[in-house]
Amino acid sequence: MVLTTREKCIIAISHAMILYSASMRNEENPGHKSVIDFILKNIPQELKSEVSMELIDDIFEFISNSKMELS
């Protein structure tokens, strides 16, 4: 199964959010960038056409409302 460009974008945004969160916890956020700036800087160029504020908001809402348990 091959991932679509949109699916790849969703994964990349999710990954950037995780990295941002980790850097904030470790106080390693140089320049105190916003999460949006961080995401846009770290998304591969070939996926940027898929990025929108609505998609970022949807992913952030999903992650925030999901209860994930470590096994």
PDB file of C-alpha atoms in Angstrom, residues 9-68:
ATOM      1  CA  CYS A   9       1.499  15.311   5.216  1.00  0.00           C
ATOM      2  CA  ILE A  10      -0.625  14.219   8.191  1.00  0.00           C
ATOM      3  CA  ILE A  11       2.221  12.012   9.421  1.00  0.00           C
ATOM      4  CA  ALA A  12       4.773  14.807   8.969  1.00  0.00           C
ATOM      5  CA  ILE A  13       2.604  17.336  10.842  1.00  0.00           C
ATOM      6  CA  SER A  14       2.004  14.862  13.673  1.00  0.00           C
ATOM      7  CA  HIS A  15       5.716  14.146  13.904  1.00  0.00           C
ATOM      8  CA  ALA A  16       6.540  17.872  13.968  1.00  0.00           C
ATOM      9  CA  MET A  17       4.012  18.387  16.786  1.00  0.00           C
ATOM     10  CA  ILE A  18       5.662  15.607  18.802  1.00  0.00           C
ATOM     11  CA  LEU A  19       9.125  17.108  18.226  1.00  0.00           C
ATOM     12  CA  TYR A  20       7.857  20.555  19.201  1.00  0.00           C
ATOM     13  CA  SER A  21       6.294  19.199  22.382  1.00  0.00           C
ATOM     14  CA  ALA A  22       9.497  17.352  23.297  1.00  0.00           C
ATOM     15  CA  SER A  23      11.618  20.451  22.670  1.00  0.00           C
ATOM     16  CA  MET A  24       9.313  22.526  24.871  1.00  0.00           C
ATOM     17  CA  ARG A  25       9.554  19.956  27.675  1.00  0.00           C
ATOM     18  CA  ASN A  26      13.328  20.016  27.428  1.00  0.00           C
ATOM     19  CA  GLU A  27      13.402  23.804  27.016  1.00  0.00           C
ATOM     20  CA  GLU A  28      15.201  23.402  23.697  1.00  0.00           C
ATOM     21  CA  ASN A  29      13.012  25.675  21.610  1.00  0.00           C
ATOM     22  CA  PRO A  30      15.496  28.156  20.160  1.00  0.00           C
ATOM     23  CA  GLY A  31      13.939  31.484  19.368  1.00  0.00           C
ATOM     24  CA  HIS A  32      10.691  30.468  21.067  1.00  0.00           C
ATOM     25  CA  LYS A  33       9.022  29.564  17.790  1.00  0.00           C
ATOM     26  CA  SER A  34       5.299  28.928  17.684  1.00  0.00           C
ATOM     27  CA  VAL A  35       4.085  25.437  16.910  1.00  0.00           C
ATOM     28  CA  ILE A  36       2.878  26.669  13.501  1.00  0.00           C
ATOM     29  CA  ASP A  37       6.289  28.123  12.616  1.00  0.00           C
ATOM     30  CA  PHE A  38       7.954  24.925  13.799  1.00  0.00           C
ATOM     31  CA  ILE A  39       5.639  22.748  11.687  1.00  0.00           C
ATOM     32  CA  LEU A  40       6.079  24.867   8.562  1.00  0.00           C
ATOM     33  CA  LYS A  41       9.859  24.873   8.947  1.00  0.00           C
ATOM     34  CA  ASN A  42      10.045  21.103   9.376  1.00  0.00           C
ATOM     35  CA  ILE A  43       7.595  19.917   6.707  1.00  0.00           C
ATOM     36  CA  PRO A  44       9.348  18.575   3.604  1.00  0.00           C
ATOM     37  CA  GLN A  45       9.003  20.930   0.639  1.00  0.00           C
ATOM     38  CA  GLU A  46       7.152  18.342  -1.456  1.00  0.00           C
ATOM     39  CA  LEU A  47       4.366  18.181   1.169  1.00  0.00           C
ATOM     40  CA  LYS A  48       3.888  21.914   1.801  1.00  0.00           C
ATOM     41  CA  SER A  49       1.146  22.222  -0.816  1.00  0.00           C
ATOM     42  CA  GLU A  50      -1.040  19.959   1.362  1.00  0.00           C
ATOM     43  CA  VAL A  51      -0.530  21.942   4.583  1.00  0.00           C
ATOM     44  CA  SER A  52      -3.382  24.145   5.754  1.00  0.00           C
ATOM     45  CA  MET A  53      -4.378  25.678   9.061  1.00  0.00           C
ATOM     46  CA  GLU A  54      -7.511  23.549   9.029  1.00  0.00           C
ATOM     47  CA  LEU A  55      -5.468  20.351   8.677  1.00  0.00           C
ATOM     48  CA  ILE A  56      -3.065  21.417  11.445  1.00  0.00           C
ATOM     49  CA  ASP A  57      -6.033  22.270  13.704  1.00  0.00           C
ATOM     50  CA  ASP A  58      -7.734  18.936  12.964  1.00  0.00           C
ATOM     51  CA  ILE A  59      -4.577  16.967  13.765  1.00  0.00           C
ATOM     52  CA  PHE A  60      -3.907  18.996  16.919  1.00  0.00           C
ATOM     53  CA  GLU A  61      -7.504  18.491  18.090  1.00  0.00           C
ATOM     54  CA  PHE A  62      -7.342  14.752  17.414  1.00  0.00           C
ATOM     55  CA  ILE A  63      -4.047  14.363  19.279  1.00  0.00           C
ATOM     56  CA  SER A  64      -5.250  16.519  22.180  1.00  0.00           C
ATOM     57  CA  ASN A  65      -8.481  14.568  22.577  1.00  0.00           C
ATOM     58  CA  SER A  66      -6.999  11.091  22.145  1.00  0.00           C
ATOM     59  CA  LYS A  67      -6.078   9.121  25.204  1.00  0.00           C
ATOM     60  CA  MET A  68      -2.976   7.206  24.311  1.00  0.00           C
TER      61      MET A  68
END
